[in-house]
mmCIF file of C-alpha atoms in Angstrom:
data_model
loop_
_atom_site.group_PDB
_atom_site.id
_atom_site.type_symbol
_atom_site.label_atom_id
_atom_site.label_comp_id
_atom_site.label_asym_id
_atom_site.label_seq_id
_atom_site.Cartn_x
_atom_site.Cartn_y
_atom_site.Cartn_z
ATOM 1 C CA MET A 1 196.788 46.701 33.610
ATOM 2 C CA GLU A 2 195.980 49.654 31.344
ATOM 3 C CA VAL A 3 199.611 49.875 30.216
ATOM 4 C CA PHE A 4 199.641 46.147 29.411
ATOM 5 C CA VAL A 5 196.451 46.333 27.323
ATOM 6 C CA GLN A 6 197.694 49.355 25.375
ATOM 7 C CA GLN A 7 201.060 47.740 24.675
ATOM 8 C CA LEU A 8 199.280 44.536 23.676
ATOM 9 C CA ILE A 9 197.364 46.478 21.010
ATOM 10 C CA ASN A 10 200.537 48.206 19.845
ATOM 11 C CA GLY A 11 202.418 44.896 19.708
ATOM 12 C CA LEU A 12 199.697 43.180 17.673
ATOM 13 C CA THR A 13 199.719 46.089 15.214
ATOM 14 C CA LEU A 14 203.493 46.013 14.748
ATOM 15 C CA GLY A 15 203.537 42.214 14.650
ATOM 16 C CA SER A 16 200.886 42.196 11.923
ATOM 17 C CA ILE A 17 203.204 44.182 9.642
ATOM 18 C CA TYR A 18 206.086 41.804 10.403
ATOM 19 C CA GLY A 19 203.792 38.859 9.709
ATOM 20 C CA LEU A 20 202.765 40.163 6.281
ATOM 21 C CA ILE A 21 206.415 40.524 5.275
ATOM 22 C CA ALA A 22 207.310 37.152 6.801
ATOM 23 C CA ILE A 23 204.777 35.325 4.614
ATOM 24 C CA GLY A 24 206.800 36.362 1.554
ATOM 25 C CA TYR A 25 209.975 34.932 3.074
ATOM 26 C CA THR A 26 208.352 31.664 4.045
ATOM 27 C CA MET A 27 206.622 31.114 0.676
ATOM 28 C CA VAL A 28 209.806 31.603 -1.355
ATOM 29 C CA PHE A 29 211.925 29.525 1.013
ATOM 30 C CA GLY A 30 209.318 26.773 1.117
ATOM 31 C CA ILE A 31 209.377 26.307 -2.669
ATOM 32 C CA ILE A 32 212.973 26.937 -3.792
ATOM 33 C CA GLY A 33 214.827 26.793 -0.460
ATOM 34 C CA MET A 34 216.294 30.288 -0.921
ATOM 35 C CA VAL A 35 216.253 33.164 1.544
ATOM 36 C CA ASN A 36 215.249 36.200 -0.498
ATOM 37 C CA PHE A 37 217.195 38.851 1.406
ATOM 38 C CA ALA A 38 215.949 41.500 -1.040
ATOM 39 C CA HIS A 39 212.393 40.999 0.249
ATOM 40 C CA GLY A 40 212.809 43.633 2.969
ATOM 41 C CA ASP A 41 213.876 46.168 0.362
ATOM 42 C CA VAL A 42 210.930 45.186 -1.820
ATOM 43 C CA PHE A 43 208.781 46.097 1.189
ATOM 44 C CA MET A 44 210.574 49.467 1.437
ATOM 45 C CA LEU A 45 210.129 50.029 -2.302
ATOM 46 C CA SER A 46 206.397 49.357 -1.986
ATOM 47 C CA ALA A 47 206.129 52.005 0.729
ATOM 48 C CA PHE A 48 207.736 54.562 -1.602
ATOM 49 C CA ILE A 49 205.436 53.518 -4.459
ATOM 50 C CA ALA A 50 202.451 53.976 -2.158
ATOM 51 C CA LEU A 51 203.780 57.345 -1.009
ATOM 52 C CA ILE A 52 204.192 58.613 -4.588
ATOM 53 C CA PHE A 53 200.705 57.544 -5.657
ATOM 54 C CA PHE A 54 199.129 58.865 -2.462
ATOM 55 C CA MET A 55 200.702 62.294 -2.962
ATOM 56 C CA LEU A 56 199.611 62.334 -6.625
ATOM 57 C CA ILE A 57 196.027 61.376 -5.779
ATOM 58 C CA SER A 58 195.926 63.938 -2.948
ATOM 59 C CA ALA A 59 197.201 66.647 -5.312
ATOM 60 C CA TRP A 60 194.652 65.796 -8.013
ATOM 61 C CA PHE A 61 191.529 65.089 -5.960
ATOM 62 C CA GLY A 62 192.285 66.597 -2.551
ATOM 63 C CA ALA A 63 192.626 64.838 0.788
ATOM 64 C CA GLY A 64 188.910 64.440 1.460
ATOM 65 C CA LEU A 65 188.415 60.890 0.142
ATOM 66 C CA ILE A 66 191.116 59.333 2.310
ATOM 67 C CA VAL A 67 189.595 55.823 2.429
ATOM 68 C CA LEU A 68 189.065 55.555 -1.336
ATOM 69 C CA ALA A 69 192.531 56.999 -1.932
ATOM 70 C CA LEU A 70 194.089 54.359 0.340
ATOM 71 C CA ILE A 71 192.266 51.537 -1.438
ATOM 72 C CA PHE A 72 193.380 52.836 -4.828
ATOM 73 C CA VAL A 73 196.954 53.316 -3.583
ATOM 74 C CA LEU A 74 196.966 49.795 -2.132
ATOM 75 C CA ILE A 75 195.938 48.266 -5.476
ATOM 76 C CA LEU A 76 198.544 50.268 -7.396
ATOM 77 C CA ALA A 77 201.289 49.451 -4.868
ATOM 78 C CA MET A 78 200.488 45.733 -5.053
ATOM 79 C CA PHE A 79 200.565 45.781 -8.860
ATOM 80 C CA PHE A 80 203.830 47.674 -9.307
ATOM 81 C CA THR A 81 205.607 45.907 -6.429
ATOM 82 C CA SER A 82 204.588 42.521 -7.848
ATOM 83 C CA LEU A 83 205.909 43.604 -11.239
ATOM 84 C CA TRP A 84 209.225 44.581 -9.637
ATOM 85 C CA ASN A 85 209.555 41.273 -7.806
ATOM 86 C CA TRP A 86 208.611 39.290 -10.926
ATOM 87 C CA THR A 87 211.403 41.091 -12.792
ATOM 88 C CA ILE A 88 213.866 40.445 -9.967
ATOM 89 C CA GLU A 89 213.062 36.723 -10.046
ATOM 90 C CA ARG A 90 213.482 36.526 -13.827
ATOM 91 C CA VAL A 91 216.698 38.564 -13.964
ATOM 92 C CA ALA A 92 218.571 37.842 -10.722
ATOM 93 C CA TYR A 93 217.338 34.484 -9.380
ATOM 94 C CA ARG A 94 216.134 32.198 -12.179
ATOM 95 C CA PRO A 95 219.486 32.066 -14.084
ATOM 96 C CA LEU A 96 221.223 30.967 -10.852
ATOM 97 C CA ARG A 97 218.654 28.416 -9.733
ATOM 98 C CA GLY A 98 220.730 25.437 -10.866
ATOM 99 C CA SER A 99 224.017 26.866 -9.638
ATOM 100 C CA PHE A 100 225.720 26.157 -6.310
ATOM 101 C CA ARG A 101 223.659 27.038 -3.228
ATOM 102 C CA LEU A 102 225.448 30.269 -2.320
ATOM 103 C CA ALA A 103 224.997 31.884 -5.751
ATOM 104 C CA PRO A 104 221.284 32.834 -5.303
ATOM 105 C CA LEU A 105 222.058 34.062 -1.773
ATOM 106 C CA ILE A 106 224.815 36.362 -3.053
ATOM 107 C CA SER A 107 222.515 37.539 -5.838
ATOM 108 C CA ALA A 108 219.765 38.311 -3.298
ATOM 109 C CA ILE A 109 222.146 40.352 -1.139
ATOM 110 C CA GLY A 110 223.333 42.227 -4.236
ATOM 111 C CA MET A 111 219.730 42.940 -5.269
ATOM 112 C CA SER A 112 219.005 44.229 -1.763
ATOM 113 C CA ILE A 113 221.907 46.680 -1.970
ATOM 114 C CA PHE A 114 220.854 47.700 -5.488
ATOM 115 C CA LEU A 115 217.257 48.454 -4.454
ATOM 116 C CA MET A 116 218.310 50.434 -1.391
ATOM 117 C CA ASN A 117 220.805 52.560 -3.345
ATOM 118 C CA PHE A 118 218.379 52.959 -6.256
ATOM 119 C CA VAL A 119 215.701 54.419 -3.965
ATOM 120 C CA GLN A 120 218.312 56.609 -2.247
ATOM 121 C CA VAL A 121 219.407 58.079 -5.583
ATOM 122 C CA VAL A 122 215.876 58.538 -6.955
ATOM 123 C CA GLN A 123 214.128 59.767 -3.787
ATOM 124 C CA GLY A 124 217.023 61.174 -1.764
ATOM 125 C CA PRO A 125 218.337 60.211 1.683
ATOM 126 C CA ARG A 126 215.875 62.229 3.771
ATOM 127 C CA ASN A 127 212.734 60.950 5.464
ATOM 128 C CA LYS A 128 209.631 61.284 3.314
ATOM 129 C CA PRO A 129 206.553 62.190 5.400
ATOM 130 C CA THR A 130 202.871 61.833 4.543
ATOM 131 C CA PRO A 131 199.855 63.700 5.878
ATOM 132 C CA PRO A 132 198.280 62.092 8.977
ATOM 133 C CA MET A 133 195.878 59.292 8.080
ATOM 134 C CA LEU A 134 193.184 57.516 10.120
ATOM 135 C CA ASN A 135 194.326 59.060 13.401
ATOM 136 C CA GLN A 136 190.889 58.900 15.020
ATOM 137 C CA SER A 137 190.715 56.399 17.857
ATOM 138 C CA ILE A 138 188.201 54.479 19.947
ATOM 139 C CA LEU A 139 188.509 54.785 23.721
ATOM 140 C CA LEU A 140 188.502 51.319 25.273
ATOM 141 C CA ILE A 141 189.302 52.038 28.926
ATOM 142 C CA ASP A 142 188.526 55.485 30.282
ATOM 143 C CA SER A 143 191.133 55.689 33.022
ATOM 144 C CA ALA A 144 192.284 58.925 34.620
ATOM 145 C CA THR A 145 195.863 57.672 34.916
ATOM 146 C CA TYR A 146 196.337 55.836 31.592
ATOM 147 C CA PRO A 147 193.462 55.791 29.071
ATOM 148 C CA VAL A 148 193.554 52.883 26.632
ATOM 149 C CA SER A 149 192.527 53.411 23.017
ATOM 150 C CA ILE A 150 192.824 51.762 19.627
ATOM 151 C CA SER A 151 193.118 53.880 16.498
ATOM 152 C CA TYR A 152 191.330 53.236 13.233
ATOM 153 C CA LYS A 153 194.628 52.556 11.481
ATOM 154 C CA GLN A 154 195.499 49.868 14.057
ATOM 155 C CA ILE A 155 192.149 48.205 13.449
ATOM 156 C CA VAL A 156 192.730 48.344 9.677
ATOM 157 C CA ILE A 157 196.201 46.777 10.000
ATOM 158 C CA ILE A 158 195.105 43.917 12.276
ATOM 159 C CA VAL A 159 191.945 43.120 10.279
ATOM 160 C CA THR A 160 193.852 43.266 6.978
ATOM 161 C CA THR A 161 196.418 40.768 8.275
ATOM 162 C CA ILE A 162 193.719 38.347 9.435
ATOM 163 C CA VAL A 163 191.826 38.539 6.133
ATOM 164 C CA LEU A 164 194.947 38.119 3.977
ATOM 165 C CA LEU A 165 196.239 35.210 6.071
ATOM 166 C CA ALA A 166 192.903 33.414 5.679
ATOM 167 C CA ALA A 167 192.799 34.153 1.931
ATOM 168 C CA PHE A 168 196.351 32.974 1.247
ATOM 169 C CA TRP A 169 195.949 29.898 3.438
ATOM 170 C CA TYR A 170 192.860 28.955 1.432
ATOM 171 C CA LEU A 171 194.697 29.638 -1.832
ATOM 172 C CA VAL A 172 197.635 27.415 -0.870
ATOM 173 C CA GLN A 173 195.553 24.606 0.596
ATOM 174 C CA LYS A 174 192.458 24.453 -1.622
ATOM 175 C CA THR A 175 193.297 25.681 -5.135
ATOM 176 C CA PRO A 176 195.184 24.154 -8.110
ATOM 177 C CA LEU A 177 197.859 26.844 -7.766
ATOM 178 C CA GLY A 178 198.327 25.915 -4.133
ATOM 179 C CA ARG A 179 198.649 22.244 -5.032
ATOM 180 C CA ALA A 180 201.284 23.140 -7.615
ATOM 181 C CA GLN A 181 203.167 25.192 -5.009
ATOM 182 C CA ARG A 182 203.068 22.358 -2.491
ATOM 183 C CA ALA A 183 204.215 19.905 -5.169
ATOM 184 C CA CYS A 184 207.182 22.148 -6.018
ATOM 185 C CA GLU A 185 207.959 22.422 -2.314
ATOM 186 C CA GLN A 186 208.174 18.647 -1.956
ATOM 187 C CA ASP A 187 210.062 17.820 -5.162
ATOM 188 C CA ARG A 188 210.467 20.259 -8.061
ATOM 189 C CA LYS A 189 211.835 17.676 -10.492
ATOM 190 C CA MET A 190 208.997 15.226 -9.871
ATOM 191 C CA ALA A 191 206.447 18.059 -10.051
ATOM 192 C CA SER A 192 207.764 19.055 -13.492
ATOM 193 C CA LEU A 193 207.548 15.427 -14.650
ATOM 194 C CA LEU A 194 203.897 15.378 -13.573
ATOM 195 C CA GLY A 195 203.054 18.437 -15.664
ATOM 196 C CA VAL A 196 203.507 21.293 -13.179
ATOM 197 C CA ASP A 197 205.029 24.412 -14.756
ATOM 198 C CA VAL A 198 207.710 24.954 -12.112
ATOM 199 C CA ASP A 199 209.025 28.255 -13.498
ATOM 200 C CA ARG A 200 205.533 29.730 -13.669
ATOM 201 C CA THR A 201 204.701 28.523 -10.154
ATOM 202 C CA ILE A 202 207.852 30.055 -8.701
ATOM 203 C CA SER A 203 207.217 33.353 -10.521
ATOM 204 C CA ILE A 204 203.656 33.490 -9.171
ATOM 205 C CA THR A 205 204.987 32.789 -5.680
ATOM 206 C CA PHE A 206 207.334 35.764 -5.954
ATOM 207 C CA VAL A 207 204.423 37.902 -7.173
ATOM 208 C CA MET A 208 202.255 36.803 -4.233
ATOM 209 C CA GLY A 209 205.033 37.536 -1.740
ATOM 210 C CA ALA A 210 205.544 40.978 -3.268
ATOM 211 C CA ALA A 211 201.819 41.729 -3.097
ATOM 212 C CA LEU A 212 201.830 40.974 0.629
ATOM 213 C CA ALA A 213 204.976 43.076 1.072
ATOM 214 C CA ALA A 214 203.148 45.908 -0.702
ATOM 215 C CA VAL A 215 200.242 45.633 1.732
ATOM 216 C CA ALA A 216 202.748 45.725 4.596
ATOM 217 C CA GLY A 217 204.429 48.769 3.024
ATOM 218 C CA VAL A 218 201.146 50.665 2.794
ATOM 219 C CA MET A 219 200.244 49.711 6.367
ATOM 220 C CA TYR A 220 203.703 50.814 7.543
ATOM 221 C CA LEU A 221 203.203 54.167 5.817
ATOM 222 C CA VAL A 222 199.772 54.584 7.408
ATOM 223 C CA LEU A 223 201.067 53.629 10.866
ATOM 224 C CA TYR A 224 204.225 55.748 11.008
ATOM 225 C CA GLY A 225 203.550 58.416 8.373
ATOM 226 C CA VAL A 226 207.166 58.482 7.201
ATOM 227 C CA VAL A 227 209.477 56.280 5.138
ATOM 228 C CA ASN A 228 213.209 56.247 4.451
ATOM 229 C CA PHE A 229 215.365 54.421 1.900
ATOM 230 C CA ALA A 230 216.957 52.381 4.727
ATOM 231 C CA ASP A 231 213.628 51.233 6.196
ATOM 232 C CA GLY A 232 213.764 47.881 4.429
ATOM 233 C CA PHE A 233 216.702 46.342 6.281
ATOM 234 C CA THR A 234 215.523 46.216 9.899
ATOM 235 C CA PRO A 235 211.886 45.199 9.237
ATOM 236 C CA GLY A 236 213.160 42.677 6.682
ATOM 237 C CA VAL A 237 215.536 41.039 9.160
ATOM 238 C CA LYS A 238 212.845 40.981 11.843
ATOM 239 C CA ALA A 239 210.316 39.508 9.419
ATOM 240 C CA PHE A 240 212.787 36.786 8.462
ATOM 241 C CA THR A 241 213.331 36.160 12.168
ATOM 242 C CA ALA A 242 209.564 35.900 12.567
ATOM 243 C CA ALA A 243 209.367 33.365 9.738
ATOM 244 C CA VAL A 244 212.087 31.237 11.371
ATOM 245 C CA LEU A 245 210.508 31.578 14.815
ATOM 246 C CA GLY A 246 207.058 30.525 13.610
ATOM 247 C CA GLY A 247 208.441 27.739 11.419
ATOM 248 C CA ILE A 248 209.639 28.688 7.971
ATOM 249 C CA GLY A 249 207.395 27.133 5.342
ATOM 250 C CA SER A 250 204.233 27.629 7.427
ATOM 251 C CA LEU A 251 201.951 30.589 6.617
ATOM 252 C CA PRO A 252 200.228 30.651 10.047
ATOM 253 C CA GLY A 253 203.673 30.209 11.601
ATOM 254 C CA ALA A 254 204.982 33.284 9.780
ATOM 255 C CA VAL A 255 202.153 35.450 11.101
ATOM 256 C CA LEU A 256 202.446 33.932 14.577
ATOM 257 C CA GLY A 257 206.180 34.633 14.586
ATOM 258 C CA GLY A 258 205.533 38.213 13.457
ATOM 259 C CA LEU A 259 203.033 38.773 16.257
ATOM 260 C CA LEU A 260 205.458 37.331 18.805
ATOM 261 C CA ILE A 261 208.342 39.527 17.602
ATOM 262 C CA GLY A 262 206.102 42.601 17.694
ATOM 263 C CA LEU A 263 204.831 41.795 21.197
ATOM 264 C CA ILE A 264 208.330 41.095 22.514
ATOM 265 C CA GLU A 265 209.641 44.405 21.170
ATOM 266 C CA VAL A 266 206.769 46.485 22.491
ATOM 267 C CA MET A 267 206.559 44.819 25.905
ATOM 268 C CA TRP A 268 210.326 44.989 26.422
ATOM 269 C CA SER A 269 210.331 48.681 25.492
ATOM 270 C CA ALA A 270 207.473 49.395 27.898
ATOM 271 C CA TYR A 271 208.699 47.469 30.942
ATOM 272 C CA PHE A 272 212.485 47.465 30.585
ATOM 273 C CA THR A 273 214.398 49.633 28.124
ATOM 274 C CA ILE A 274 213.977 50.453 24.464
ATOM 275 C CA ASP A 275 217.727 50.113 23.831
ATOM 276 C CA TYR A 276 217.723 46.302 23.991
ATOM 277 C CA LYS A 277 214.368 45.448 22.414
ATOM 278 C CA ASP A 278 216.030 43.898 19.353
ATOM 279 C CA VAL A 279 218.440 41.938 21.549
ATOM 280 C CA ALA A 280 215.507 40.541 23.527
ATOM 281 C CA ALA A 281 213.717 39.407 20.358
ATOM 282 C CA PHE A 282 216.759 37.584 18.981
ATOM 283 C CA CYS A 283 217.580 36.017 22.355
ATOM 284 C CA ILE A 284 214.085 34.566 22.611
ATOM 285 C CA LEU A 285 214.431 33.301 19.028
ATOM 286 C CA ALA A 286 217.643 31.503 19.986
ATOM 287 C CA VAL A 287 216.019 29.927 23.057
ATOM 288 C CA VAL A 288 213.008 28.730 21.051
ATOM 289 C CA LEU A 289 215.187 27.210 18.317
ATOM 290 C CA VAL A 290 217.280 25.325 20.884
ATOM 291 C CA PHE A 291 214.195 23.415 22.051
ATOM 292 C CA MET A 292 212.177 23.589 18.779
ATOM 293 C CA PRO A 293 214.659 23.614 15.853
ATOM 294 C CA SER A 294 211.864 23.681 13.262
ATOM 295 C CA GLY A 295 210.131 26.657 14.844
ATOM 296 C CA ILE A 296 206.805 26.779 16.646
ATOM 297 C CA LEU A 297 204.607 25.492 13.800
ATOM 298 C CA GLY A 298 207.323 24.195 11.484
ATOM 299 C CA ARG A 299 207.583 20.586 10.382
ATOM 300 C CA PRO A 300 210.854 18.705 10.852
ATOM 301 C CA GLU A 301 212.668 18.257 7.561
ATOM 302 C CA VAL A 302 212.843 14.661 6.382
ATOM 303 C CA GLU A 303 216.095 13.669 4.703
ATOM 304 C CA LYS A 304 215.462 11.906 1.383
ATOM 305 C CA VAL A 305 217.434 8.753 0.590
#
């Protein structure tokens, strides 16, 4: 039982990071119907941005004010990552929006390769470590055989995901920007005829997705304490899988899918073998989609006539 509880905590922590990245996938796909395969590399880029600012702040002010430094780094990472993604949308995606369907997909794959190689050239191919952060933990079950604990950084990651999901759900459902996004999701041409600035709405959606990816990047850096130029591919694919599993186009579905992917990986690694944890996650995705093609919380797509 102690092993199960500990792995449950670990799975929720990992799944929270996947869920934050998955929201960016599901928001972009919901509005323009494009899978932004560069989103995983935007997440990786945000982790490097956070690393650079964290090392600069630590060098200038020392490592004593770790909490304030993390908050400052989080704000800076969100700003610069959003600026990057806004530029990517303007340069690589917007000119191809009216082209044939595969053109934006090819452009997204090309942008993913560009970002990965850009970071490799600028930062080098080696792992970039950070000093340990928030490693203190709270003992939940004092067992002689297997003590169960939750660290402060795990609490921060889980609480941050819950707060951001609630905030973005409210923004999409209750604000004028959210109404514009939902109008563009249903019919972009009709939304533009009714006065919605479609280009501006899509750009803001990319900025919002990048901000969440930046939060995930900072949380990833806090959790693992190391980042590599290739760290965007695998989490990006798993986050996209989470978005599809939960129902792409649904914000709660994206987070739910991320939590499920994280739990599947961690539980499979604990009780079976770590070698096939990714295989298990994708197999369960395939089984779910056979019986629920729209995902767990997704809505079936209605064909317009």
